[in-house]
Amino acid sequence: MELGDYKTPKINPKKPIVALTFDDGPSEYTTKILNTLQQYEGRVSFFVLGNRVEANKSKINRAVHMGCEIICHSWDHPDLTKISGSKIKKQLINTITAIAKITNGASLMFRPPYGYINKKVEKIANKLGLALILWSIDPRDWESRNADEVYNYIMKYVKDGDIVLCHDVHETTAEAMSRLIPDLTEQGYQLVTVSELLVHKYGEIIPGLTYYK
Ligand code: ZN
């Protein structure tokens, strides 16, 4: 795998950008998020589990068609710092392969489950050419399961260049997005993918490097 296949971001440098990201899906609620997004011509990044990819092909295809990004979040969500190197590789490679089969290409990034990283995980990511993506805003949507709280938290803390961590496996998160996406757009935010944001900010995305936190 080689780096250099990221899309040139279509970003207006005079306006703020934010990358909304959704982990652990796709799920039945992914569609609701895509529906909202489509109305506002925004893009987001989905960090999917490999074992959910095959059953959710059509959602993934739709997301990609809308300019969204599909990124590896592992095969079945283990704590990568607690498993062997060969198991880590398997988690990543199998998921990337499953995604690539549908999207005709693979993103050279991944987000470790729980954000847990150690030297071994970093080394393997580097070897596979993958950058590690964390976040800068965490509304803990999985904990509150409350659309108002998720919406209020993000609106309160969001700033230019943020990566926001959410999960598209909760109905309440999809509900929060149906208000958040229009309101961020209204405030001038450009909703971009993680790779667009990082390329815009840093000019490149470096394998083995961790972005944010
Ligand atoms: Zn997760």
Coordinates of N, CA, C and O in Angstrom, one line a residue, residues 8 17-18 26 31 34-35 51 57 60 65 70 82 95 101 107 121 133-135 144 164 168 176 189:
T8 N -7.9 15.7 -3.3 CA -7.6 17.0 -3.0 C -8.8 17.7 -2.3 O -9.9 17.6 -2.9
I17 N -13.5 24.4 9.2 CA -13.8 23.0 8.9 C -13.9 22.2 10.1 O -13.3 22.4 11.2
V18 N -14.7 21.1 10.0 CA -14.8 20.1 11.1 C -15.0 18.7 10.4 O -15.7 18.6 9.4
P26 N -21.2 0.1 10.1 CA -22.5 0.7 9.9 C -23.6 0.0 10.6 O -23.5 -1.2 11.0
T31 N -28.1 5.3 8.0 CA -28.9 5.8 6.9 C -29.5 7.2 7.3 O -29.5 8.1 6.5
L34 N -26.9 9.7 6.9 CA -26.6 10.0 5.5 C -27.7 10.8 4.9 O -27.5 11.7 4.1
N35 N -29.0 10.6 5.3 CA -30.1 11.4 4.8 C -30.0 12.9 5.1 O -30.2 13.7 4.3
N51 N -16.4 -6.8 10.5 CA -17.5 -7.8 10.5 C -18.9 -7.2 10.2 O -19.8 -8.0 10.2
K57 N -23.2 -3.3 2.7 CA -22.6 -2.9 1.4 C -23.3 -1.7 0.9 O -22.6 -0.7 0.4
I60 N -22.6 1.5 2.7 CA -21.2 2.0 2.4 C -21.0 2.6 1.0 O -20.4 3.6 0.8
H65 N -20.4 7.3 -2.4 CA -20.9 8.0 -3.5 C -21.1 9.5 -3.1 O -21.0 10.4 -3.9
I70 N -14.7 5.8 4.2 CA -14.8 4.6 5.0 C -13.5 4.2 5.5 O -12.6 3.9 4.7
K82 N -3.9 -5.4 23.9 CA -3.9 -6.6 24.7 C -3.8 -7.9 23.8 O -4.0 -9.0 24.3
T95 N -10.0 -6.1 7.7 CA -11.0 -5.0 7.6 C -10.8 -4.2 6.4 O -11.7 -3.8 5.6
K101 N -12.8 -4.1 -1.1 CA -13.6 -4.9 -2.0 C -14.8 -4.1 -2.5 O -15.3 -4.3 -3.6
S107 N -8.6 3.3 2.6 CA -8.0 4.5 3.3 C -6.8 4.1 4.1 O -6.8 3.0 4.7
V121 N 1.3 -1.3 18.5 CA 0.2 -0.9 17.6 C 0.8 0.2 16.6 O 0.6 0.1 15.4
I133 N -5.8 7.6 13.8 CA -6.7 8.8 13.9 C -7.5 8.7 15.2 O -8.3 7.8 15.4
L134 N -7.3 9.7 16.1 CA -8.1 9.8 17.3 C -9.1 10.9 17.1 O -9.8 11.0 16.1
W135 N -9.2 11.8 18.0 CA -10.2 12.9 17.9 C -9.8 14.0 18.8 O -8.9 13.9 19.6
S144 N -24.2 8.9 27.2 CA -25.5 9.6 27.5 C -26.7 9.1 26.8 O -27.8 9.1 27.3
V164 N -14.5 15.2 15.5 CA -15.5 14.9 16.5 C -15.8 13.4 16.5 O -16.1 12.8 15.5
D168 N -22.3 5.7 15.1 CA -23.5 5.6 14.3 C -24.3 4.4 14.6 O -25.0 3.8 13.8
A176 N -29.3 13.6 17.1 CA -28.5 14.8 17.3 C -27.9 15.3 16.0 O -27.9 16.6 15.8
Y189 N -19.5 26.3 9.0 CA -18.6 25.1 9.0 C -18.7 24.3 7.7 O -19.8 24.0 7.3

